[in-house]
Tab-separated table of N, CA and C in Angstrom:
chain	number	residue	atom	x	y	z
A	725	UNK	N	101.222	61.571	103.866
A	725	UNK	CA	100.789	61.690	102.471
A	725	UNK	C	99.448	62.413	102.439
A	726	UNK	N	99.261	63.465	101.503
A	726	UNK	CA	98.102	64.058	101.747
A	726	UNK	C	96.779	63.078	100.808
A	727	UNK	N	95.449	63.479	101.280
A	727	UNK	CA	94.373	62.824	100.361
A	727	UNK	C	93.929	63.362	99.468
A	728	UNK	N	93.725	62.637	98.380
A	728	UNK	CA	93.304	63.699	96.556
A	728	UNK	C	92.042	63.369	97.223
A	729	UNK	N	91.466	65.158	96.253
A	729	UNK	CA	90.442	65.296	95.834
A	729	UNK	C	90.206	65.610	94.349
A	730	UNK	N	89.148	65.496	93.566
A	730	UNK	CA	89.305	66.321	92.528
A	730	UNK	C	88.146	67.698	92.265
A	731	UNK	N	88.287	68.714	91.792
A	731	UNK	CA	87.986	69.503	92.008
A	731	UNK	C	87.719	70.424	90.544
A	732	UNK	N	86.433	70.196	89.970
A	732	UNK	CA	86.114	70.729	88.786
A	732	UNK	C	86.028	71.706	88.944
A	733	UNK	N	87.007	73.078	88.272
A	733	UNK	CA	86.737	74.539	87.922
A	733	UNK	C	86.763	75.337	86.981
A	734	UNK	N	86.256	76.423	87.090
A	734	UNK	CA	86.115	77.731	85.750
A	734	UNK	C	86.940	78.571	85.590
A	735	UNK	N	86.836	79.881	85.182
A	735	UNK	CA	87.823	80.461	85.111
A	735	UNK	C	86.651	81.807	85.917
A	736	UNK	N	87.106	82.010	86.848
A	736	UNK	CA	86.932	83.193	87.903
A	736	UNK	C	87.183	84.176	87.506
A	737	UNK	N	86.234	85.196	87.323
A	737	UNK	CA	86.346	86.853	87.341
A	737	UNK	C	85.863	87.578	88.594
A	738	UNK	N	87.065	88.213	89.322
A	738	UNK	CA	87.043	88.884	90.320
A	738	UNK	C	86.261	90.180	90.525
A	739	UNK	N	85.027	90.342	89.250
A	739	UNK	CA	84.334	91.488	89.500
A	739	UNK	C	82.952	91.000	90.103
A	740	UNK	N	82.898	89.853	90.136
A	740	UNK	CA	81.753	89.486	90.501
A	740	UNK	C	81.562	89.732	91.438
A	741	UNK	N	80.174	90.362	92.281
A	741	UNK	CA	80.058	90.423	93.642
A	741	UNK	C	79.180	89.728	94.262
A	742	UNK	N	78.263	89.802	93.642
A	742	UNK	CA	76.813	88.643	93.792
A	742	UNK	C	77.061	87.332	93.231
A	743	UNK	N	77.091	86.050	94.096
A	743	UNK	CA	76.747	84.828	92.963
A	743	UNK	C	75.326	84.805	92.478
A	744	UNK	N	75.981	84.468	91.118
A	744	UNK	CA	74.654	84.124	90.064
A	744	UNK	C	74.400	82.789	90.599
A	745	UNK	N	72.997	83.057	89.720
A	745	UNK	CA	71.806	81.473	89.762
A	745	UNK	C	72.839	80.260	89.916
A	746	UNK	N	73.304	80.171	88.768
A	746	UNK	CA	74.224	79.334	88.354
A	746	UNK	C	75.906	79.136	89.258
A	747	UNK	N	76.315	80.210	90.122
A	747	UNK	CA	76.608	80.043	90.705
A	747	UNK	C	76.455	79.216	91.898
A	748	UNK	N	75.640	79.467	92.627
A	748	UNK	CA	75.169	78.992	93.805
A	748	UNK	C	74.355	77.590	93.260
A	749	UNK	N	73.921	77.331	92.010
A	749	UNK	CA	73.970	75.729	91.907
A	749	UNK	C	74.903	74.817	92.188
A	750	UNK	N	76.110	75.128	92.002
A	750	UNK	CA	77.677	74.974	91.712
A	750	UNK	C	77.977	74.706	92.949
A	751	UNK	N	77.908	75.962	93.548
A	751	UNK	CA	77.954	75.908	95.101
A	751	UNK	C	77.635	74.816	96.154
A	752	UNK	N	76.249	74.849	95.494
A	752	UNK	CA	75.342	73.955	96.424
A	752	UNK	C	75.805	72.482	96.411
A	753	UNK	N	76.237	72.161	95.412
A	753	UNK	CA	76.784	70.535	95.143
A	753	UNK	C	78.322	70.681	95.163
A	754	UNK	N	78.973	71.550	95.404
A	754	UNK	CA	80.655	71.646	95.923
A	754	UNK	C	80.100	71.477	97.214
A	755	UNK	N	79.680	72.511	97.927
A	755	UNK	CA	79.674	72.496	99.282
A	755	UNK	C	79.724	70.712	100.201
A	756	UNK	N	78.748	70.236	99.471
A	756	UNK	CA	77.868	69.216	99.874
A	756	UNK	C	79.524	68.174	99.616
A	757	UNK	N	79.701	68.056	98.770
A	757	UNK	CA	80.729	67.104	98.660
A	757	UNK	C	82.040	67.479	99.005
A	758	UNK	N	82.361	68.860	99.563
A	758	UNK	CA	83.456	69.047	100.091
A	758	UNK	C	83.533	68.932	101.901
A	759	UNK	N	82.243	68.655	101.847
A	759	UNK	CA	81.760	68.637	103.722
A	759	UNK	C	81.317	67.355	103.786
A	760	UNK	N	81.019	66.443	102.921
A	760	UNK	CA	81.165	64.934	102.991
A	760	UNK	C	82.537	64.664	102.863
A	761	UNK	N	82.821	65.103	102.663
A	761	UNK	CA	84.428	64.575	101.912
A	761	UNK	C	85.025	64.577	103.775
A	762	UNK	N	85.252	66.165	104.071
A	762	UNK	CA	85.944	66.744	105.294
A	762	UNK	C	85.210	65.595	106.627
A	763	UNK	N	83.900	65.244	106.286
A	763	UNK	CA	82.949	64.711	107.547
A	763	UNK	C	83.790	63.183	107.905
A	764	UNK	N	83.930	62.611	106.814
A	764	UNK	CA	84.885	61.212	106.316
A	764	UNK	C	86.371	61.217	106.837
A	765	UNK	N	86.439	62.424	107.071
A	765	UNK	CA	88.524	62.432	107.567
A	765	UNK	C	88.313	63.419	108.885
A	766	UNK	N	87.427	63.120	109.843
A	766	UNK	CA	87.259	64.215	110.715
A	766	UNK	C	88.900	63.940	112.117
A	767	UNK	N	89.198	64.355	112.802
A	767	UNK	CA	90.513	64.758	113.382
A	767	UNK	C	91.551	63.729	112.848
A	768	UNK	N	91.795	63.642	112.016
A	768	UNK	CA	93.385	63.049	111.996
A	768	UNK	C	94.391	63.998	112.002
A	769	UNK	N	94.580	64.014	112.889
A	769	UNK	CA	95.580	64.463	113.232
A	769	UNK	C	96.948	64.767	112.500
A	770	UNK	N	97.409	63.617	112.117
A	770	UNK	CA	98.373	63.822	111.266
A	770	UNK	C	98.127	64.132	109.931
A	771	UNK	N	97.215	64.617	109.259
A	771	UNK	CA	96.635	64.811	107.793
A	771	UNK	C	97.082	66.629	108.080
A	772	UNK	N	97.810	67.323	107.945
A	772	UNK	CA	97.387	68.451	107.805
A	772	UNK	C	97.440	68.934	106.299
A	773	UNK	N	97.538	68.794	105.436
A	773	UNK	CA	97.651	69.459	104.197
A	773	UNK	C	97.085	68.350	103.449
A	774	UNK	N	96.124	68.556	102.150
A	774	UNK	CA	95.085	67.976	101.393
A	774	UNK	C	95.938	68.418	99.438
A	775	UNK	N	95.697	67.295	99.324
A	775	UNK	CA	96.375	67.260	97.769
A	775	UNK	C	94.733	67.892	97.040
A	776	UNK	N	94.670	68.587	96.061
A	776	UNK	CA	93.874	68.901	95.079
A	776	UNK	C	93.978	68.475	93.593
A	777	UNK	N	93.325	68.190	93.256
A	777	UNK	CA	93.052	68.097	91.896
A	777	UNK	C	92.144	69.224	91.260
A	778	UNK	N	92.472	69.979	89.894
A	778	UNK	CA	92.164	71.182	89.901
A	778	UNK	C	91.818	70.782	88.214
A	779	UNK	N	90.920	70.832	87.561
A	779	UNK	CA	90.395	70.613	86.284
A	779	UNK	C	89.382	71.329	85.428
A	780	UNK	N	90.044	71.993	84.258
A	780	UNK	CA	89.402	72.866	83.767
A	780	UNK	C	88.848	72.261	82.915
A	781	UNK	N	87.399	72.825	81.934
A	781	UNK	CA	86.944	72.027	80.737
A	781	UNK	C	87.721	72.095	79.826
A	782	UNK	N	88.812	72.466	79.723
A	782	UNK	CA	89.310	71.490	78.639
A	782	UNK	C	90.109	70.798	78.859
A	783	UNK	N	90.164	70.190	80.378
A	783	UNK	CA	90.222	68.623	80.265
A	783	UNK	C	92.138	68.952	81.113
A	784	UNK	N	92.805	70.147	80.726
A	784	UNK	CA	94.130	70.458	81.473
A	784	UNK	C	93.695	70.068	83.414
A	785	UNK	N	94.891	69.567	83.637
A	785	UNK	CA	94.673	69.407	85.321
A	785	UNK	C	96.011	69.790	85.965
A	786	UNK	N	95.659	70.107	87.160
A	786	UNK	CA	97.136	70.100	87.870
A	786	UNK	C	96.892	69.829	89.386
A	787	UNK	N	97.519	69.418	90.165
A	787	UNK	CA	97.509	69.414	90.941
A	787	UNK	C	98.522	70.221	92.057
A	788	UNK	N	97.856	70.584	93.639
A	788	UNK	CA	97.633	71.516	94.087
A	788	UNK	C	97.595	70.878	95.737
A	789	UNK	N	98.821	71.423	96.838
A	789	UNK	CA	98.693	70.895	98.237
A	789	UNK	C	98.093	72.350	98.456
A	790	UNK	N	97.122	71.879	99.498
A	790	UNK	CA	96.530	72.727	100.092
A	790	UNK	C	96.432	72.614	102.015
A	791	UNK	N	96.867	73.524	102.951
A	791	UNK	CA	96.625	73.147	104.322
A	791	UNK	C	94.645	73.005	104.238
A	792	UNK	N	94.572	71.924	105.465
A	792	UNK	CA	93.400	71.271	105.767
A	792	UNK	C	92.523	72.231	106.192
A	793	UNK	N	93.178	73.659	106.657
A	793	UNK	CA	92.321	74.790	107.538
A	793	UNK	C	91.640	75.503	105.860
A	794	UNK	N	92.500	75.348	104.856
A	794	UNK	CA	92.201	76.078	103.822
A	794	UNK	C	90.953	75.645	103.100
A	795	UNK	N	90.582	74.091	103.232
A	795	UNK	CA	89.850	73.360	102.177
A	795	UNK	C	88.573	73.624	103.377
A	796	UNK	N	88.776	73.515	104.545
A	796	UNK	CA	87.773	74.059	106.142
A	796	UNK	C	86.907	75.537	105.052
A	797	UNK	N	88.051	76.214	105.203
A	797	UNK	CA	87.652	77.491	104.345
A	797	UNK	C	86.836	77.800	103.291
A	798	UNK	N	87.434	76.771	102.170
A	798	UNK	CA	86.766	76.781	101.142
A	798	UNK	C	85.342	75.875	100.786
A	799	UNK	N	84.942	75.165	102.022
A	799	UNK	CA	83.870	74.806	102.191
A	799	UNK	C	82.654	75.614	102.868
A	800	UNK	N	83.109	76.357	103.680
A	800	UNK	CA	82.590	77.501	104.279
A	800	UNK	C	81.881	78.671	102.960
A	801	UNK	N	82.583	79.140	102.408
A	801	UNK	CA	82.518	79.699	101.069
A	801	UNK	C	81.698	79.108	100.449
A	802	UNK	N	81.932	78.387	100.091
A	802	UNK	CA	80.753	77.265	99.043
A	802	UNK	C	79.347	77.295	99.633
A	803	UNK	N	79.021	77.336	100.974
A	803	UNK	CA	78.014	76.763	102.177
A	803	UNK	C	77.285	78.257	101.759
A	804	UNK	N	78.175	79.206	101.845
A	804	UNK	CA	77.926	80.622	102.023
A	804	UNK	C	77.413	81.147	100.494
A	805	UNK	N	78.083	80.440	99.311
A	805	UNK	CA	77.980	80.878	98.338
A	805	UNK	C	76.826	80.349	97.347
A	806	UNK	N	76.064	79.119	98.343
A	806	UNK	CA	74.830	78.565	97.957
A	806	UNK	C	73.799	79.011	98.816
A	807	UNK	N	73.934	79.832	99.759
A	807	UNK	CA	72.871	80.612	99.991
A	807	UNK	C	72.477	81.747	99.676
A	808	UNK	N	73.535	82.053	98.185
A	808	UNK	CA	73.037	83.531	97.489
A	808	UNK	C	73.933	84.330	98.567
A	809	UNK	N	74.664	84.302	98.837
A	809	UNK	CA	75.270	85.063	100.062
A	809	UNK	C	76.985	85.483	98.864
A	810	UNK	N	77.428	86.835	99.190
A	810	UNK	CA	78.613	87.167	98.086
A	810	UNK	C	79.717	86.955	99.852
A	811	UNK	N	80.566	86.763	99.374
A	811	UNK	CA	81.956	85.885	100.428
A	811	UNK	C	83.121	86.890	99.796
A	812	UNK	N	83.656	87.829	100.885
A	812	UNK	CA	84.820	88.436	101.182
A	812	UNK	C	85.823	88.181	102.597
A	813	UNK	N	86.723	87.892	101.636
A	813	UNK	CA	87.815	87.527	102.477
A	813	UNK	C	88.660	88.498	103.015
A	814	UNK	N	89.019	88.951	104.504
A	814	UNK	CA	89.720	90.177	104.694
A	814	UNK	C	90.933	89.135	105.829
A	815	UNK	N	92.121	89.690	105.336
A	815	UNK	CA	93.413	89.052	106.364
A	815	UNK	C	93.194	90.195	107.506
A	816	UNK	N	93.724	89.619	108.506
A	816	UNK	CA	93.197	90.494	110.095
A	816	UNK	C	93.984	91.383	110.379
A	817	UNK	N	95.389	91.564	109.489
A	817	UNK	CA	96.014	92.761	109.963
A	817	UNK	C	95.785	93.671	108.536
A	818	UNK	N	94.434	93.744	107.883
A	818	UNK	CA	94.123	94.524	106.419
A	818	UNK	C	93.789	95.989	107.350
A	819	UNK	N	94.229	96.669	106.361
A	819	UNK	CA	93.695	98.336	106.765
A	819	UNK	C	92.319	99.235	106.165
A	820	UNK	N	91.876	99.487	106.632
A	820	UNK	CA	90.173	100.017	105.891
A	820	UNK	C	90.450	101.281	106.003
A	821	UNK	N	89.691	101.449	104.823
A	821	UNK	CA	89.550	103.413	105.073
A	821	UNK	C	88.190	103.597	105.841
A	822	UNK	N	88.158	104.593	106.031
A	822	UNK	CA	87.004	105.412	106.833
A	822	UNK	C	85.357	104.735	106.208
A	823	UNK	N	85.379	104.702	104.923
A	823	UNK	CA	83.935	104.489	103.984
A	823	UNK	C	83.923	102.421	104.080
A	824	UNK	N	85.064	101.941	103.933
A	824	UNK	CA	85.082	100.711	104.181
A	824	UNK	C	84.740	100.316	105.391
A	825	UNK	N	85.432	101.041	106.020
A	825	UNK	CA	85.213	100.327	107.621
A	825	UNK	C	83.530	100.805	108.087
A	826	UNK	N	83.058	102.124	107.281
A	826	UNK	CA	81.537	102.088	107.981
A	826	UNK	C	80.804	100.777	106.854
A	827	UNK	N	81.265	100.503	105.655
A	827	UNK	CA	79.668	99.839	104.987
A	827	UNK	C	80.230	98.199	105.883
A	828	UNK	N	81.487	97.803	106.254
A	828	UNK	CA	81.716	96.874	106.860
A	828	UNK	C	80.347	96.777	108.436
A	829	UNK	N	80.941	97.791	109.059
A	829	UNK	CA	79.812	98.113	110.043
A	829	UNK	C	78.428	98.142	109.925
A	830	UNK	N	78.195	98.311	108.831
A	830	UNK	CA	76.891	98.717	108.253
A	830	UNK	C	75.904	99.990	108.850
A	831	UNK	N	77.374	100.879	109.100
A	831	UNK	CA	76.672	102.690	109.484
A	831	UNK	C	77.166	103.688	108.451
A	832	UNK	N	77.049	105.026	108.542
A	832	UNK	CA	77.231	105.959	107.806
A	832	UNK	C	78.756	106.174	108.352
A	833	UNK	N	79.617	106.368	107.621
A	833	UNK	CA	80.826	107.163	107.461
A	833	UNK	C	80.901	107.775	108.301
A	834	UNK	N	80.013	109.264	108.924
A	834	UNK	CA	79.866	110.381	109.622
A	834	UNK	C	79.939	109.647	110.998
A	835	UNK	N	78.758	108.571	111.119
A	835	UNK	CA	78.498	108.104	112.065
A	835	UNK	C	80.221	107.088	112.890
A	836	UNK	N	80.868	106.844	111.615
A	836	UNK	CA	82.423	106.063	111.992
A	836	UNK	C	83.221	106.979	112.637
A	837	UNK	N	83.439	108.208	111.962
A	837	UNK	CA	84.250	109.272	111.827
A	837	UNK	C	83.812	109.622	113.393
A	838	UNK	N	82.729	109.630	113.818
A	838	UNK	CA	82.671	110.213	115.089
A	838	UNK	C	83.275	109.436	116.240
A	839	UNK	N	82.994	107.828	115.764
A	839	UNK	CA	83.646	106.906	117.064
A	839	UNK	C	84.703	107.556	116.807
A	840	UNK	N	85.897	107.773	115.626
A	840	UNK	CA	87.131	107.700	115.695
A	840	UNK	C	87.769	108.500	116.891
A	841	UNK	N	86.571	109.752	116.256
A	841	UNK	CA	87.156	111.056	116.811
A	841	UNK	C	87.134	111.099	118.050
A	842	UNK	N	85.832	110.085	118.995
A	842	UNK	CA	85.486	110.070	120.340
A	842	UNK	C	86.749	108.782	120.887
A	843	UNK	N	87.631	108.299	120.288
A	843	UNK	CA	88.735	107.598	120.685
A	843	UNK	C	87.974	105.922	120.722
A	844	UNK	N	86.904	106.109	120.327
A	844	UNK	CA	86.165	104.177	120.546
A	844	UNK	C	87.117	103.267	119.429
A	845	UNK	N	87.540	103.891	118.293
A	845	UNK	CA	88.137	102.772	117.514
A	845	UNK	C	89.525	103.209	116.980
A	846	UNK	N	90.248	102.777	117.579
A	846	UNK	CA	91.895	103.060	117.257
A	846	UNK	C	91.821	103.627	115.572
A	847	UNK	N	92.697	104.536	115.408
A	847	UNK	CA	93.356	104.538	113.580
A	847	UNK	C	94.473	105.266	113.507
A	848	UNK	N	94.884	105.148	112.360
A	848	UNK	CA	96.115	105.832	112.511
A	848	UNK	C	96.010	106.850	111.033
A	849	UNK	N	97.380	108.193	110.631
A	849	UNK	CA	96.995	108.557	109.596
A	849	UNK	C	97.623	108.007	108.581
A	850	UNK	N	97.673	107.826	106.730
A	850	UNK	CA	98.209	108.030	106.325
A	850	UNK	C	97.825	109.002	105.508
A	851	UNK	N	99.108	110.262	105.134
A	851	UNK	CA	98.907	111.667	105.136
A	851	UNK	C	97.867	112.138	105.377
A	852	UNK	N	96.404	112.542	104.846
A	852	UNK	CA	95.543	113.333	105.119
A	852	UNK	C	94.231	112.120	105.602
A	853	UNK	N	94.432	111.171	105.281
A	853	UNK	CA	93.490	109.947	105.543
A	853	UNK	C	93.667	109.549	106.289
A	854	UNK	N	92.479	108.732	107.367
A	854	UNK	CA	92.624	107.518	108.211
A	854	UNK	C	92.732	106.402	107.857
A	855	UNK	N	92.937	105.772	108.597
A	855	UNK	CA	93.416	104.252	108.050
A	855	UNK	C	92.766	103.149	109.235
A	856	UNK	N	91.898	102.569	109.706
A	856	UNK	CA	91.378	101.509	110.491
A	856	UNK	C	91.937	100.131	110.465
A	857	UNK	N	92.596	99.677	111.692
A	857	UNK	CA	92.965	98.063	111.162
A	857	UNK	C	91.193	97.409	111.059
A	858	UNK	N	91.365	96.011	110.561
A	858	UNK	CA	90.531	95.783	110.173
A	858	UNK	C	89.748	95.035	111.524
A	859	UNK	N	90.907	94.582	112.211
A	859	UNK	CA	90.811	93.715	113.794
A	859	UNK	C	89.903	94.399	114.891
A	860	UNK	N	90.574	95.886	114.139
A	860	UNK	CA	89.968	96.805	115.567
A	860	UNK	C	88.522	97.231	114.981
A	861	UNK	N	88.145	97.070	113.884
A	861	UNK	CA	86.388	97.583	113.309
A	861	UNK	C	85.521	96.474	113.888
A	862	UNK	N	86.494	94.814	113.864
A	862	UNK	CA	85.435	93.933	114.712
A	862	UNK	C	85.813	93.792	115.658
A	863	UNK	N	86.314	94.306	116.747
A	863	UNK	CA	86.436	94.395	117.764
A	863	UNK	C	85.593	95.413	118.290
């Protein structure tokens, strides 16, 4: 049987890149009680998936199974998102272009384009573009 939590939320706009003030207040007291929460159920083993409770202000709820690695996750985020810190999520087989994969790196484009060309970081084309897995930029 999984363990409820409940879990007060807003309504998320995906343009945001920076958390606001008010964000990272939010943050700061999710974090805290989602890592007390996790500190309280540390290896059981048999717990893998966590029931949610999901509640908007006006009071609608639903509930929500979530795997245990996910709520791991979303505490991480929170931790990250109260230190003024903006949190992107990339799946490990994602593909970057050339300009992504340098501000990921944090070099110039020119400066990417040259590993490519010197064979240091695998890519492949699609039509006139490169394409970088995302595995092989942190690698």
């Amino acid at each position: 049987m999984a363990n409820e939590i409940t879990v007060l939320i807003e309504t998320i706009t995906p343009e945001i890149v920076m958390p606001t003030a008010a964000d990272t207040e939010v943050a700061q007291e999710s974090s805290r009680q989602l890592a007390g929460f996790l500190g309280n159920h540390p290896g059981e083993s048999q717990v893998t998936d966590m029931r949610l409770r999901i509640q908007t202000q006006d009071g609608s709820e639903q509930a929500i199974v979530v795997p245990l690695s996910a709520l791991r996750l979303l505490t991480e985020i929170m931790a990250q998102m109260a230190r003024g810190n903006a949190v992107t999520l990339m799946p490990v087989h994602a593909e970057l272009t050339t300009q992504q994969a340098a501000d990921f790196l944090n070099v110039s484009r020119p400066f990417l384009v040259n590993l490519i060309d010197s064979g240091k970081i695998p890519y492949r084309k699609v039509g006139t573009h490169r394409r970088i897995r995302f595995e092989d930029v942190v690698a």
